[in-house]
């Protein structure tokens, strides 16, 4: 499943939308996770449409749990439930 999602992210979403999660030191004893956007090339020929949809909160929470469980296999790639819907719809 993780390999499918990573492949889908690379195939269907431009790299400029990718985010990495990095572990940064805040002070001597405190570290925290931060999302960092990955720089990518912009393609002016591509056009995108945005879709707004209503989904039950229960389904969103299940998706977040699934992504949390898959996070060790996703590397530094940050995938959201919205990305999963986009990948599965393609």
JSON list of N, CA, C and O in Angstrom, two decimals, residues 36-61:
[
{"chain": "A", "resi": 36, "resn": "UNK", "atom": "N", "xyz": [8.53, 20.62, 5.62]},
{"chain": "A", "resi": 36, "resn": "UNK", "atom": "CA", "xyz": [9.31, 21.48, 4.75]},
{"chain": "A", "resi": 36, "resn": "UNK", "atom": "C", "xyz": [8.88, 21.21, 3.32]},
{"chain": "A", "resi": 36, "resn": "UNK", "atom": "O", "xyz": [8.82, 20.05, 2.90]},
{"chain": "A", "resi": 37, "resn": "UNK", "atom": "N", "xyz": [8.54, 22.25, 2.58]},
{"chain": "A", "resi": 37, "resn": "UNK", "atom": "CA", "xyz": [8.13, 22.06, 1.19]},
{"chain": "A", "resi": 37, "resn": "UNK", "atom": "C", "xyz": [9.35, 21.80, 0.32]},
{"chain": "A", "resi": 37, "resn": "UNK", "atom": "O", "xyz": [10.40, 22.40, 0.50]},
{"chain": "A", "resi": 38, "resn": "UNK", "atom": "N", "xyz": [9.18, 20.89, -0.63]},
{"chain": "A", "resi": 38, "resn": "UNK", "atom": "CA", "xyz": [10.25, 20.55, -1.55]},
{"chain": "A", "resi": 38, "resn": "UNK", "atom": "C", "xyz": [10.14, 21.47, -2.76]},
{"chain": "A", "resi": 38, "resn": "UNK", "atom": "O", "xyz": [9.06, 21.61, -3.34]},
{"chain": "A", "resi": 39, "resn": "UNK", "atom": "N", "xyz": [11.23, 22.08, -3.13]},
{"chain": "A", "resi": 39, "resn": "UNK", "atom": "CA", "xyz": [11.25, 22.95, -4.31]},
{"chain": "A", "resi": 39, "resn": "UNK", "atom": "C", "xyz": [11.19, 22.09, -5.56]},
{"chain": "A", "resi": 39, "resn": "UNK", "atom": "O", "xyz": [11.86, 21.08, -5.68]},
{"chain": "A", "resi": 40, "resn": "UNK", "atom": "N", "xyz": [10.36, 22.47, -6.49]},
{"chain": "A", "resi": 40, "resn": "UNK", "atom": "CA", "xyz": [10.25, 21.75, -7.75]},
{"chain": "A", "resi": 40, "resn": "UNK", "atom": "C", "xyz": [10.03, 22.72, -8.89]},
{"chain": "A", "resi": 40, "resn": "UNK", "atom": "O", "xyz": [9.83, 23.91, -8.68]},
{"chain": "A", "resi": 41, "resn": "UNK", "atom": "N", "xyz": [10.07, 22.19, -10.10]},
{"chain": "A", "resi": 41, "resn": "UNK", "atom": "CA", "xyz": [9.86, 23.04, -11.27]},
{"chain": "A", "resi": 41, "resn": "UNK", "atom": "C", "xyz": [8.37, 23.27, -11.48]},
{"chain": "A", "resi": 41, "resn": "UNK", "atom": "O", "xyz": [7.56, 22.36, -11.32]},
{"chain": "A", "resi": 42, "resn": "UNK", "atom": "N", "xyz": [8.01, 24.48, -11.87]},
{"chain": "A", "resi": 42, "resn": "UNK", "atom": "CA", "xyz": [6.62, 24.77, -12.19]},
{"chain": "A", "resi": 42, "resn": "UNK", "atom": "C", "xyz": [6.39, 24.59, -13.68]},
{"chain": "A", "resi": 42, "resn": "UNK", "atom": "O", "xyz": [7.20, 24.98, -14.49]},
{"chain": "A", "resi": 43, "resn": "UNK", "atom": "N", "xyz": [5.29, 23.98, -14.02]},
{"chain": "A", "resi": 43, "resn": "UNK", "atom": "CA", "xyz": [4.93, 23.77, -15.41]},
{"chain": "A", "resi": 43, "resn": "UNK", "atom": "C", "xyz": [3.72, 24.63, -15.71]},
{"chain": "A", "resi": 43, "resn": "UNK", "atom": "O", "xyz": [2.63, 24.38, -15.23]},
{"chain": "A", "resi": 44, "resn": "UNK", "atom": "N", "xyz": [3.93, 25.71, -16.50]},
{"chain": "A", "resi": 44, "resn": "UNK", "atom": "CA", "xyz": [2.85, 26.64, -16.79]},
{"chain": "A", "resi": 44, "resn": "UNK", "atom": "C", "xyz": [1.81, 26.05, -17.74]},
{"chain": "A", "resi": 44, "resn": "UNK", "atom": "O", "xyz": [0.72, 26.59, -17.87]},
{"chain": "A", "resi": 45, "resn": "UNK", "atom": "N", "xyz": [2.13, 24.96, -18.43]},
{"chain": "A", "resi": 45, "resn": "UNK", "atom": "CA", "xyz": [1.19, 24.35, -19.37]},
{"chain": "A", "resi": 45, "resn": "UNK", "atom": "C", "xyz": [0.13, 23.51, -18.66]},
{"chain": "A", "resi": 45, "resn": "UNK", "atom": "O", "xyz": [-0.91, 23.24, -19.23]},
{"chain": "A", "resi": 46, "resn": "UNK", "atom": "N", "xyz": [0.41, 23.10, -17.44]},
{"chain": "A", "resi": 46, "resn": "UNK", "atom": "CA", "xyz": [-0.53, 22.27, -16.70]},
{"chain": "A", "resi": 46, "resn": "UNK", "atom": "C", "xyz": [-1.58, 23.16, -16.04]},
{"chain": "A", "resi": 46, "resn": "UNK", "atom": "O", "xyz": [-1.27, 24.20, -15.48]},
{"chain": "A", "resi": 47, "resn": "UNK", "atom": "N", "xyz": [-2.82, 22.73, -16.10]},
{"chain": "A", "resi": 47, "resn": "UNK", "atom": "CA", "xyz": [-3.91, 23.44, -15.42]},
{"chain": "A", "resi": 47, "resn": "UNK", "atom": "C", "xyz": [-4.56, 22.47, -14.46]},
{"chain": "A", "resi": 47, "resn": "UNK", "atom": "O", "xyz": [-4.69, 21.28, -14.74]},
{"chain": "A", "resi": 48, "resn": "UNK", "atom": "N", "xyz": [-4.96, 22.98, -13.32]},
{"chain": "A", "resi": 48, "resn": "UNK", "atom": "CA", "xyz": [-5.55, 22.15, -12.29]},
{"chain": "A", "resi": 48, "resn": "UNK", "atom": "C", "xyz": [-6.92, 22.68, -11.91]},
{"chain": "A", "resi": 48, "resn": "UNK", "atom": "O", "xyz": [-7.19, 23.86, -11.95]},
{"chain": "A", "resi": 49, "resn": "UNK", "atom": "N", "xyz": [-7.78, 21.76, -11.53]},
{"chain": "A", "resi": 49, "resn": "UNK", "atom": "CA", "xyz": [-9.11, 22.11, -11.01]},
{"chain": "A", "resi": 49, "resn": "UNK", "atom": "C", "xyz": [-9.18, 21.57, -9.59]},
{"chain": "A", "resi": 49, "resn": "UNK", "atom": "O", "xyz": [-8.62, 20.52, -9.27]},
{"chain": "A", "resi": 50, "resn": "UNK", "atom": "N", "xyz": [-9.84, 22.29, -8.73]},
{"chain": "A", "resi": 50, "resn": "UNK", "atom": "CA", "xyz": [-9.98, 21.88, -7.34]},
{"chain": "A", "resi": 50, "resn": "UNK", "atom": "C", "xyz": [-11.42, 21.45, -7.09]},
{"chain": "A", "resi": 50, "resn": "UNK", "atom": "O", "xyz": [-12.36, 22.09, -7.55]},
{"chain": "A", "resi": 51, "resn": "UNK", "atom": "N", "xyz": [-11.56, 20.35, -6.39]},
{"chain": "A", "resi": 51, "resn": "UNK", "atom": "CA", "xyz": [-12.88, 19.78, -6.10]},
{"chain": "A", "resi": 51, "resn": "UNK", "atom": "C", "xyz": [-13.10, 19.83, -4.59]},
{"chain": "A", "resi": 51, "resn": "UNK", "atom": "O", "xyz": [-12.23, 19.43, -3.82]},
{"chain": "A", "resi": 52, "resn": "UNK", "atom": "N", "xyz": [-14.24, 20.31, -4.20]},
{"chain": "A", "resi": 52, "resn": "UNK", "atom": "CA", "xyz": [-14.62, 20.31, -2.79]},
{"chain": "A", "resi": 52, "resn": "UNK", "atom": "C", "xyz": [-15.66, 19.23, -2.58]},
{"chain": "A", "resi": 52, "resn": "UNK", "atom": "O", "xyz": [-16.61, 19.11, -3.35]},
{"chain": "A", "resi": 53, "resn": "UNK", "atom": "N", "xyz": [-15.46, 18.42, -1.55]},
{"chain": "A", "resi": 53, "resn": "UNK", "atom": "CA", "xyz": [-16.39, 17.32, -1.31]},
{"chain": "A", "resi": 53, "resn": "UNK", "atom": "C", "xyz": [-16.63, 17.16, 0.19]},
{"chain": "A", "resi": 53, "resn": "UNK", "atom": "O", "xyz": [-15.80, 17.56, 1.00]},
{"chain": "A", "resi": 54, "resn": "UNK", "atom": "N", "xyz": [-17.76, 16.60, 0.51]},
{"chain": "A", "resi": 54, "resn": "UNK", "atom": "CA", "xyz": [-18.11, 16.32, 1.89]},
{"chain": "A", "resi": 54, "resn": "UNK", "atom": "C", "xyz": [-17.89, 14.84, 2.16]},
{"chain": "A", "resi": 54, "resn": "UNK", "atom": "O", "xyz": [-18.35, 13.99, 1.39]},
{"chain": "A", "resi": 55, "resn": "UNK", "atom": "N", "xyz": [-17.19, 14.55, 3.24]},
{"chain": "A", "resi": 55, "resn": "UNK", "atom": "CA", "xyz": [-16.89, 13.18, 3.62]},
{"chain": "A", "resi": 55, "resn": "UNK", "atom": "C", "xyz": [-17.15, 13.06, 5.12]},
{"chain": "A", "resi": 55, "resn": "UNK", "atom": "O", "xyz": [-16.83, 13.98, 5.88]},
{"chain": "A", "resi": 56, "resn": "UNK", "atom": "N", "xyz": [-17.69, 11.94, 5.53]},
{"chain": "A", "resi": 56, "resn": "UNK", "atom": "CA", "xyz": [-17.94, 11.73, 6.96]},
{"chain": "A", "resi": 56, "resn": "UNK", "atom": "C", "xyz": [-16.62, 11.78, 7.74]},
{"chain": "A", "resi": 56, "resn": "UNK", "atom": "O", "xyz": [-15.60, 11.29, 7.27]},
{"chain": "A", "resi": 57, "resn": "UNK", "atom": "N", "xyz": [-16.70, 12.39, 8.91]},
{"chain": "A", "resi": 57, "resn": "UNK", "atom": "CA", "xyz": [-15.50, 12.54, 9.73]},
{"chain": "A", "resi": 57, "resn": "UNK", "atom": "C", "xyz": [-14.90, 11.19, 10.08]},
{"chain": "A", "resi": 57, "resn": "UNK", "atom": "O", "xyz": [-13.68, 11.03, 10.14]},
{"chain": "A", "resi": 58, "resn": "UNK", "atom": "N", "xyz": [-15.75, 10.19, 10.27]},
{"chain": "A", "resi": 58, "resn": "UNK", "atom": "CA", "xyz": [-15.28, 8.85, 10.61]},
{"chain": "A", "resi": 58, "resn": "UNK", "atom": "C", "xyz": [-14.34, 8.30, 9.52]},
{"chain": "A", "resi": 58, "resn": "UNK", "atom": "O", "xyz": [-13.31, 7.69, 9.82]},
{"chain": "A", "resi": 59, "resn": "UNK", "atom": "N", "xyz": [-14.66, 8.55, 8.25]},
{"chain": "A", "resi": 59, "resn": "UNK", "atom": "CA", "xyz": [-13.82, 8.07, 7.15]},
{"chain": "A", "resi": 59, "resn": "UNK", "atom": "C", "xyz": [-12.50, 8.82, 7.08]},
{"chain": "A", "resi": 59, "resn": "UNK", "atom": "O", "xyz": [-11.46, 8.23, 6.78]},
{"chain": "A", "resi": 60, "resn": "UNK", "atom": "N", "xyz": [-12.55, 10.12, 7.35]},
{"chain": "A", "resi": 60, "resn": "UNK", "atom": "CA", "xyz": [-11.31, 10.90, 7.36]},
{"chain": "A", "resi": 60, "resn": "UNK", "atom": "C", "xyz": [-10.38, 10.40, 8.45]},
{"chain": "A", "resi": 60, "resn": "UNK", "atom": "O", "xyz": [-9.17, 10.23, 8.25]},
{"chain": "A", "resi": 61, "resn": "UNK", "atom": "N", "xyz": [-10.93, 10.16, 9.64]},
{"chain": "A", "resi": 61, "resn": "UNK", "atom": "CA", "xyz": [-10.11, 9.69, 10.76]},
{"chain": "A", "resi": 61, "resn": "UNK", "atom": "C", "xyz": [-9.52, 8.31, 10.47]},
{"chain": "A", "resi": 61, "resn": "UNK", "atom": "O", "xyz": [-8.37, 8.04, 10.81]}
]
